[in-house]
Amino acid sequence: LFAYGYWVAAGVVEEKSSRVVEVLLATLRPSHLLRGKILGIGLLGLLQLLLIGLVALFVSNAVGSLEFPTGAIATMGVVLVWFVLGFFFYAGLFAVAGSIVTRQEDLQTTMTPLTILIIASLIIGLSATGDPDSTLAVVASLLPFSSPLVMPTRIVLGDAAPWEVVASLAISVVSTAALIPVATKIYSRALLRPGRVRIRQVLRAGAD
């Protein structure tokens, strides 16, 4: 999630700093440019993860280094589904992080909150392997920013109730659907502004 999200943010900054975005916006709407970037990188990430998983399964079985349970393929499918949900949620946030700065050096600062969220979610996901029914694990598996790293663990261990899985999916989809238009609005308004831009300033300018 972090790697592919960073690709989105870094791509936005590169286009903005090199002024390529001004040429692109002559023929494309900002929303189309952002959606194309997110879909392209998301598809690449999904195919890459799928390829890594399949190669790992094939090689490990061929050399006999690991024994996989019968549900290994299903587990991979669960992880990929939540990767897609998590990527689209975070991609909008990473795009915003890239659109409000002009230099790659400043990108690390704007990405810090997202980095903390992903790392914290990863820690909770790892702890869920030992106690998947803890209150922290259950709540984190329902929240859109942490569910991609926690819910697959609880599903594989058989500790996620069906309603929790459905609720996690619904919350992720609804949250992403609500987030993308806001992220697109900030991205569109900040893209052609020089220097560091404050999100509150961009939103207020649009309201004015």
mmCIF file of N, CA and C in Angstrom, residues 68-167:
data_model
loop_
_atom_site.group_PDB
_atom_site.id
_atom_site.type_symbol
_atom_site.label_atom_id
_atom_site.label_comp_id
_atom_site.label_asym_id
_atom_site.label_seq_id
_atom_site.Cartn_x
_atom_site.Cartn_y
_atom_site.Cartn_z
ATOM 1 N N PHE A 68 1.743 -25.940 2.054
ATOM 2 C CA PHE A 68 0.638 -24.993 2.071
ATOM 3 C C PHE A 68 -0.669 -25.724 2.347
ATOM 4 N N PRO A 69 -1.522 -25.127 3.178
ATOM 5 C CA PRO A 69 -2.841 -25.712 3.398
ATOM 6 C C PRO A 69 -3.687 -25.587 2.141
ATOM 7 N N THR A 70 -4.800 -26.284 2.116
ATOM 8 C CA THR A 70 -5.653 -26.286 0.924
ATOM 9 C C THR A 70 -6.251 -24.912 0.649
ATOM 10 N N GLY A 71 -6.312 -24.067 1.661
ATOM 11 C CA GLY A 71 -6.914 -22.742 1.470
ATOM 12 C C GLY A 71 -5.924 -21.657 1.097
ATOM 13 N N ALA A 72 -4.726 -22.032 0.648
ATOM 14 C CA ALA A 72 -3.694 -21.033 0.350
ATOM 15 C C ALA A 72 -4.122 -20.084 -0.770
ATOM 16 N N ILE A 73 -4.729 -20.630 -1.817
ATOM 17 C CA ILE A 73 -5.177 -19.799 -2.933
ATOM 18 C C ILE A 73 -6.285 -18.847 -2.485
ATOM 19 N N ALA A 74 -7.209 -19.370 -1.670
ATOM 20 C CA ALA A 74 -8.292 -18.525 -1.163
ATOM 21 C C ALA A 74 -7.744 -17.401 -0.300
ATOM 22 N N THR A 75 -6.715 -17.721 0.486
ATOM 23 C CA THR A 75 -6.083 -16.700 1.323
ATOM 24 C C THR A 75 -5.491 -15.593 0.461
ATOM 25 N N MET A 76 -4.832 -15.987 -0.622
ATOM 26 C CA MET A 76 -4.266 -15.003 -1.530
ATOM 27 C C MET A 76 -5.369 -14.111 -2.108
ATOM 28 N N GLY A 77 -6.500 -14.720 -2.430
ATOM 29 C CA GLY A 77 -7.620 -13.951 -2.963
ATOM 30 C C GLY A 77 -8.148 -12.934 -1.974
ATOM 31 N N VAL A 78 -8.240 -13.332 -0.703
ATOM 32 C CA VAL A 78 -8.707 -12.417 0.348
ATOM 33 C C VAL A 78 -7.759 -11.229 0.474
ATOM 34 N N VAL A 79 -6.469 -11.501 0.479
ATOM 35 C CA VAL A 79 -5.468 -10.437 0.597
ATOM 36 C C VAL A 79 -5.556 -9.470 -0.581
ATOM 37 N N LEU A 80 -5.728 -9.990 -1.775
ATOM 38 C CA LEU A 80 -5.808 -9.141 -2.963
ATOM 39 C C LEU A 80 -7.055 -8.264 -2.944
ATOM 40 N N VAL A 81 -8.181 -8.814 -2.484
ATOM 41 C CA VAL A 81 -9.413 -8.024 -2.401
ATOM 42 C C VAL A 81 -9.220 -6.841 -1.470
ATOM 43 N N TRP A 82 -8.637 -7.093 -0.307
ATOM 44 C CA TRP A 82 -8.447 -5.996 0.651
ATOM 45 C C TRP A 82 -7.324 -5.059 0.216
ATOM 46 N N PHE A 83 -6.394 -5.559 -0.577
ATOM 47 C CA PHE A 83 -5.382 -4.661 -1.140
ATOM 48 C C PHE A 83 -6.055 -3.648 -2.069
ATOM 49 N N VAL A 84 -6.959 -4.121 -2.905
ATOM 50 C CA VAL A 84 -7.665 -3.227 -3.831
ATOM 51 C C VAL A 84 -8.447 -2.171 -3.056
ATOM 52 N N LEU A 85 -9.174 -2.610 -2.030
ATOM 53 C CA LEU A 85 -9.946 -1.669 -1.216
ATOM 54 C C LEU A 85 -9.031 -0.640 -0.547
ATOM 55 N N GLY A 86 -7.934 -1.133 0.030
ATOM 56 C CA GLY A 86 -7.005 -0.245 0.711
ATOM 57 C C GLY A 86 -6.300 0.695 -0.247
ATOM 58 N N PHE A 87 -5.932 0.186 -1.425
ATOM 59 C CA PHE A 87 -5.211 1.031 -2.371
ATOM 60 C C PHE A 87 -6.052 2.209 -2.821
ATOM 61 N N PHE A 88 -7.299 1.953 -3.205
ATOM 62 C CA PHE A 88 -8.133 3.056 -3.692
ATOM 63 C C PHE A 88 -8.416 4.070 -2.581
ATOM 64 N N PHE A 89 -8.514 3.608 -1.348
ATOM 65 C CA PHE A 89 -8.719 4.537 -0.230
ATOM 66 C C PHE A 89 -7.477 5.416 -0.040
ATOM 67 N N TYR A 90 -6.312 4.772 0.008
ATOM 68 C CA TYR A 90 -5.076 5.515 0.262
ATOM 69 C C TYR A 90 -4.607 6.301 -0.953
ATOM 70 N N ALA A 91 -4.915 5.833 -2.167
ATOM 71 C CA ALA A 91 -4.420 6.497 -3.374
ATOM 72 C C ALA A 91 -4.899 7.945 -3.448
ATOM 73 N N GLY A 92 -6.166 8.165 -3.083
ATOM 74 C CA GLY A 92 -6.678 9.529 -3.075
ATOM 75 C C GLY A 92 -5.926 10.406 -2.091
ATOM 76 N N LEU A 93 -5.611 9.865 -0.925
ATOM 77 C CA LEU A 93 -4.879 10.621 0.091
ATOM 78 C C LEU A 93 -3.443 10.899 -0.355
ATOM 79 N N PHE A 94 -2.806 9.918 -0.981
ATOM 80 C CA PHE A 94 -1.443 10.127 -1.471
ATOM 81 C C PHE A 94 -1.421 11.145 -2.607
ATOM 82 N N ALA A 95 -2.457 11.144 -3.441
ATOM 83 C CA ALA A 95 -2.539 12.136 -4.517
ATOM 84 C C ALA A 95 -2.629 13.552 -3.941
ATOM 85 N N VAL A 96 -3.401 13.703 -2.882
ATOM 86 C CA VAL A 96 -3.496 14.998 -2.204
ATOM 87 C C VAL A 96 -2.139 15.393 -1.629
ATOM 88 N N ALA A 97 -1.460 14.426 -0.999
ATOM 89 C CA ALA A 97 -0.141 14.702 -0.416
ATOM 90 C C ALA A 97 0.844 15.186 -1.477
ATOM 91 N N GLY A 98 0.728 14.659 -2.699
ATOM 92 C CA GLY A 98 1.615 15.082 -3.768
ATOM 93 C C GLY A 98 1.208 16.398 -4.396
ATOM 94 N N SER A 99 -0.078 16.674 -4.451
ATOM 95 C CA SER A 99 -0.547 17.878 -5.145
ATOM 96 C C SER A 99 -0.289 19.168 -4.367
ATOM 97 N N ILE A 100 -0.083 19.084 -3.064
ATOM 98 C CA ILE A 100 0.088 20.307 -2.266
ATOM 99 C C ILE A 100 1.547 20.712 -2.107
ATOM 100 N N VAL A 101 2.469 19.987 -2.757
ATOM 101 C CA VAL A 101 3.885 20.375 -2.734
ATOM 102 C C VAL A 101 4.408 20.369 -4.166
ATOM 103 N N THR A 102 5.571 21.004 -4.346
ATOM 104 C CA THR A 102 6.162 21.092 -5.677
ATOM 105 C C THR A 102 7.472 20.334 -5.783
ATOM 106 N N ARG A 103 8.094 20.028 -4.646
ATOM 107 C CA ARG A 103 9.388 19.349 -4.653
ATOM 108 C C ARG A 103 9.290 17.977 -4.006
ATOM 109 N N GLN A 104 10.086 17.034 -4.530
ATOM 110 C CA GLN A 104 10.119 15.686 -3.959
ATOM 111 C C GLN A 104 10.587 15.728 -2.506
ATOM 112 N N GLU A 105 11.464 16.690 -2.182
ATOM 113 C CA GLU A 105 11.985 16.789 -0.813
ATOM 114 C C GLU A 105 10.887 17.100 0.189
ATOM 115 N N ASP A 106 9.867 17.833 -0.244
ATOM 116 C CA ASP A 106 8.768 18.202 0.662
ATOM 117 C C ASP A 106 7.719 17.102 0.773
ATOM 118 N N LEU A 107 7.778 16.142 -0.140
ATOM 119 C CA LEU A 107 6.766 15.090 -0.160
ATOM 120 C C LEU A 107 6.819 14.229 1.091
ATOM 121 N N GLN A 108 8.020 13.977 1.609
ATOM 122 C CA GLN A 108 8.148 13.146 2.801
ATOM 123 C C GLN A 108 7.361 13.726 3.975
ATOM 124 N N THR A 109 7.341 15.058 4.066
ATOM 125 C CA THR A 109 6.621 15.708 5.163
ATOM 126 C C THR A 109 5.115 15.519 5.031
ATOM 127 N N THR A 110 4.596 15.719 3.839
ATOM 128 C CA THR A 110 3.142 15.608 3.656
ATOM 129 C C THR A 110 2.665 14.161 3.731
ATOM 130 N N MET A 111 3.581 13.216 3.481
ATOM 131 C CA MET A 111 3.201 11.804 3.548
ATOM 132 C C MET A 111 3.330 11.230 4.954
ATOM 133 N N THR A 112 3.927 11.965 5.871
ATOM 134 C CA THR A 112 4.175 11.440 7.218
ATOM 135 C C THR A 112 2.914 10.922 7.902
ATOM 136 N N PRO A 113 1.793 11.661 7.901
ATOM 137 C CA PRO A 113 0.576 11.122 8.545
ATOM 138 C C PRO A 113 0.117 9.803 7.930
ATOM 139 N N LEU A 114 0.223 9.679 6.605
ATOM 140 C CA LEU A 114 -0.182 8.437 5.939
ATOM 141 C C LEU A 114 0.768 7.302 6.286
ATOM 142 N N THR A 115 2.051 7.623 6.369
ATOM 143 C CA THR A 115 3.043 6.613 6.748
ATOM 144 C C THR A 115 2.752 6.071 8.139
ATOM 145 N N ILE A 116 2.438 6.968 9.057
ATOM 146 C CA ILE A 116 2.135 6.566 10.431
ATOM 147 C C ILE A 116 0.901 5.671 10.467
ATOM 148 N N LEU A 117 -0.127 6.032 9.700
ATOM 149 C CA LEU A 117 -1.353 5.231 9.658
ATOM 150 C C LEU A 117 -1.077 3.809 9.162
ATOM 151 N N ILE A 118 -0.295 3.701 8.088
ATOM 152 C CA ILE A 118 -0.019 2.385 7.515
ATOM 153 C C ILE A 118 0.836 1.543 8.454
ATOM 154 N N ILE A 119 1.857 2.157 9.053
ATOM 155 C CA ILE A 119 2.726 1.416 9.974
ATOM 156 C C ILE A 119 1.944 0.962 11.203
ATOM 157 N N ALA A 120 1.118 1.862 11.752
ATOM 158 C CA ALA A 120 0.301 1.506 12.921
ATOM 159 C C ALA A 120 -0.659 0.364 12.573
ATOM 160 N N SER A 121 -1.253 0.423 11.388
ATOM 161 C CA SER A 121 -2.165 -0.640 10.951
ATOM 162 C C SER A 121 -1.430 -1.959 10.779
ATOM 163 N N LEU A 122 -0.200 -1.881 10.256
ATOM 164 C CA LEU A 122 0.606 -3.097 10.095
ATOM 165 C C LEU A 122 0.915 -3.730 11.451
ATOM 166 N N ILE A 123 1.256 -2.910 12.429
ATOM 167 C CA ILE A 123 1.551 -3.424 13.777
ATOM 168 C C ILE A 123 0.319 -4.093 14.375
ATOM 169 N N ILE A 124 -0.844 -3.444 14.201
ATOM 170 C CA ILE A 124 -2.089 -4.027 14.715
ATOM 171 C C ILE A 124 -2.388 -5.343 13.998
ATOM 172 N N GLY A 125 -2.137 -5.371 12.678
ATOM 173 C CA GLY A 125 -2.368 -6.591 11.915
ATOM 174 C C GLY A 125 -1.488 -7.730 12.376
ATOM 175 N N LEU A 126 -0.229 -7.430 12.687
ATOM 176 C CA LEU A 126 0.682 -8.464 13.188
ATOM 177 C C LEU A 126 0.257 -8.959 14.565
ATOM 178 N N SER A 127 -0.188 -8.026 15.414
ATOM 179 C CA SER A 127 -0.636 -8.426 16.752
ATOM 180 C C SER A 127 -1.927 -9.237 16.693
ATOM 181 N N ALA A 128 -2.707 -9.024 15.613
ATOM 182 C CA ALA A 128 -3.972 -9.755 15.477
ATOM 183 C C ALA A 128 -3.752 -11.241 15.235
ATOM 184 N N THR A 129 -2.562 -11.621 14.770
ATOM 185 C CA THR A 129 -2.293 -13.051 14.575
ATOM 186 C C THR A 129 -2.278 -13.791 15.902
ATOM 187 N N GLY A 130 -1.921 -13.091 16.986
ATOM 188 C CA GLY A 130 -1.892 -13.711 18.308
ATOM 189 C C GLY A 130 -3.197 -13.563 19.063
ATOM 190 N N ASP A 131 -3.938 -12.463 18.790
ATOM 191 C CA ASP A 131 -5.196 -12.230 19.499
ATOM 192 C C ASP A 131 -6.190 -11.580 18.542
ATOM 193 N N PRO A 132 -6.720 -12.344 17.590
ATOM 194 C CA PRO A 132 -7.602 -11.778 16.564
ATOM 195 C C PRO A 132 -8.957 -11.308 17.082
ATOM 196 N N ASP A 133 -9.323 -11.718 18.299
ATOM 197 C CA ASP A 133 -10.618 -11.308 18.863
ATOM 198 C C ASP A 133 -10.498 -10.134 19.827
ATOM 199 N N SER A 134 -9.312 -9.544 19.934
ATOM 200 C CA SER A 134 -9.159 -8.400 20.825
ATOM 201 C C SER A 134 -9.977 -7.224 20.304
ATOM 202 N N THR A 135 -10.349 -6.327 21.208
ATOM 203 C CA THR A 135 -11.154 -5.165 20.814
ATOM 204 C C THR A 135 -10.431 -4.330 19.767
ATOM 205 N N LEU A 136 -9.125 -4.158 19.949
ATOM 206 C CA LEU A 136 -8.334 -3.369 19.007
ATOM 207 C C LEU A 136 -8.359 -3.994 17.612
ATOM 208 N N ALA A 137 -8.181 -5.309 17.536
ATOM 209 C CA ALA A 137 -8.169 -5.992 16.243
ATOM 210 C C ALA A 137 -9.531 -5.908 15.565
ATOM 211 N N VAL A 138 -10.599 -6.091 16.330
ATOM 212 C CA VAL A 138 -11.947 -6.048 15.762
ATOM 213 C C VAL A 138 -12.255 -4.661 15.210
ATOM 214 N N VAL A 139 -11.972 -3.634 16.002
ATOM 215 C CA VAL A 139 -12.244 -2.259 15.563
ATOM 216 C C VAL A 139 -11.380 -1.906 14.354
ATOM 217 N N ALA A 140 -10.100 -2.256 14.405
ATOM 218 C CA ALA A 140 -9.187 -1.943 13.299
ATOM 219 C C ALA A 140 -9.578 -2.665 12.014
ATOM 220 N N SER A 141 -10.177 -3.842 12.142
ATOM 221 C CA SER A 141 -10.588 -4.587 10.943
ATOM 222 C C SER A 141 -11.806 -3.970 10.271
ATOM 223 N N LEU A 142 -12.468 -3.041 10.950
ATOM 224 C CA LEU A 142 -13.642 -2.374 10.386
ATOM 225 C C LEU A 142 -13.324 -0.997 9.818
ATOM 226 N N LEU A 143 -12.246 -0.367 10.290
ATOM 227 C CA LEU A 143 -11.892 0.978 9.837
ATOM 228 C C LEU A 143 -11.223 0.924 8.471
ATOM 229 N N PRO A 144 -11.546 1.842 7.564
ATOM 230 C CA PRO A 144 -11.045 1.746 6.185
ATOM 231 C C PRO A 144 -9.535 1.877 6.045
ATOM 232 N N PHE A 145 -8.877 2.625 6.941
ATOM 233 C CA PHE A 145 -7.433 2.806 6.803
ATOM 234 C C PHE A 145 -6.636 1.637 7.378
ATOM 235 N N SER A 146 -7.238 0.809 8.215
ATOM 236 C CA SER A 146 -6.512 -0.314 8.820
ATOM 237 C C SER A 146 -7.062 -1.681 8.411
ATOM 238 N N SER A 147 -8.287 -1.736 7.910
ATOM 239 C CA SER A 147 -8.885 -3.038 7.568
ATOM 240 C C SER A 147 -8.086 -3.823 6.526
ATOM 241 N N PRO A 148 -7.412 -3.183 5.528
ATOM 242 C CA PRO A 148 -6.653 -3.991 4.563
ATOM 243 C C PRO A 148 -5.521 -4.785 5.194
ATOM 244 N N LEU A 149 -5.037 -4.351 6.355
ATOM 245 C CA LEU A 149 -3.919 -5.014 7.008
ATOM 246 C C LEU A 149 -4.342 -5.856 8.209
ATOM 247 N N VAL A 150 -5.601 -5.785 8.579
ATOM 248 C CA VAL A 150 -6.069 -6.508 9.771
ATOM 249 C C VAL A 150 -7.141 -7.540 9.426
ATOM 250 N N MET A 151 -8.111 -7.158 8.609
ATOM 251 C CA MET A 151 -9.222 -8.054 8.314
ATOM 252 C C MET A 151 -8.785 -9.354 7.632
ATOM 253 N N PRO A 152 -7.856 -9.337 6.653
ATOM 254 C CA PRO A 152 -7.440 -10.620 6.057
ATOM 255 C C PRO A 152 -6.915 -11.608 7.087
ATOM 256 N N THR A 153 -6.170 -11.119 8.085
ATOM 257 C CA THR A 153 -5.651 -11.994 9.136
ATOM 258 C C THR A 153 -6.781 -12.642 9.913
ATOM 259 N N ARG A 154 -7.789 -11.852 10.284
ATOM 260 C CA ARG A 154 -8.911 -12.377 11.064
ATOM 261 C C ARG A 154 -9.754 -13.351 10.240
ATOM 262 N N ILE A 155 -9.882 -13.084 8.929
ATOM 263 C CA ILE A 155 -10.640 -13.996 8.070
ATOM 264 C C ILE A 155 -9.926 -15.337 7.953
ATOM 265 N N VAL A 156 -8.616 -15.289 7.685
ATOM 266 C CA VAL A 156 -7.836 -16.519 7.505
ATOM 267 C C VAL A 156 -7.837 -17.356 8.775
ATOM 268 N N LEU A 157 -7.777 -16.695 9.933
ATOM 269 C CA LEU A 157 -7.766 -17.414 11.209
ATOM 270 C C LEU A 157 -9.158 -17.883 11.609
ATOM 271 N N GLY A 158 -10.177 -17.475 10.853
ATOM 272 C CA GLY A 158 -11.542 -17.917 11.137
ATOM 273 C C GLY A 158 -12.196 -17.198 12.296
ATOM 274 N N ASP A 159 -11.685 -16.009 12.648
ATOM 275 C CA ASP A 159 -12.226 -15.283 13.796
ATOM 276 C C ASP A 159 -13.085 -14.091 13.402
ATOM 277 N N ALA A 160 -13.268 -13.858 12.103
ATOM 278 C CA ALA A 160 -14.110 -12.754 11.650
ATOM 279 C C ALA A 160 -15.503 -13.275 11.339
ATOM 280 N N ALA A 161 -16.502 -12.738 12.035
ATOM 281 C CA ALA A 161 -17.887 -13.135 11.777
ATOM 282 C C ALA A 161 -18.312 -12.619 10.401
ATOM 283 N N PRO A 162 -19.258 -13.302 9.750
ATOM 284 C CA PRO A 162 -19.714 -12.856 8.421
ATOM 285 C C PRO A 162 -20.171 -11.402 8.403
ATOM 286 N N TRP A 163 -20.869 -10.962 9.461
ATOM 287 C CA TRP A 163 -21.342 -9.587 9.478
ATOM 288 C C TRP A 163 -20.175 -8.603 9.564
ATOM 289 N N GLU A 164 -19.090 -9.018 10.213
ATOM 290 C CA GLU A 164 -17.922 -8.150 10.306
ATOM 291 C C GLU A 164 -17.248 -8.000 8.940
ATOM 292 N N VAL A 165 -17.191 -9.088 8.191
ATOM 293 C CA VAL A 165 -16.603 -9.036 6.846
ATOM 294 C C VAL A 165 -17.431 -8.126 5.952
ATOM 295 N N VAL A 166 -18.753 -8.304 5.988
ATOM 296 C CA VAL A 166 -19.643 -7.482 5.165
ATOM 297 C C VAL A 166 -19.559 -6.021 5.588
ATOM 298 N N ALA A 167 -19.536 -5.783 6.907
ATOM 299 C CA ALA A 167 -19.452 -4.415 7.409
ATOM 300 C C ALA A 167 -18.135 -3.760 6.994
#
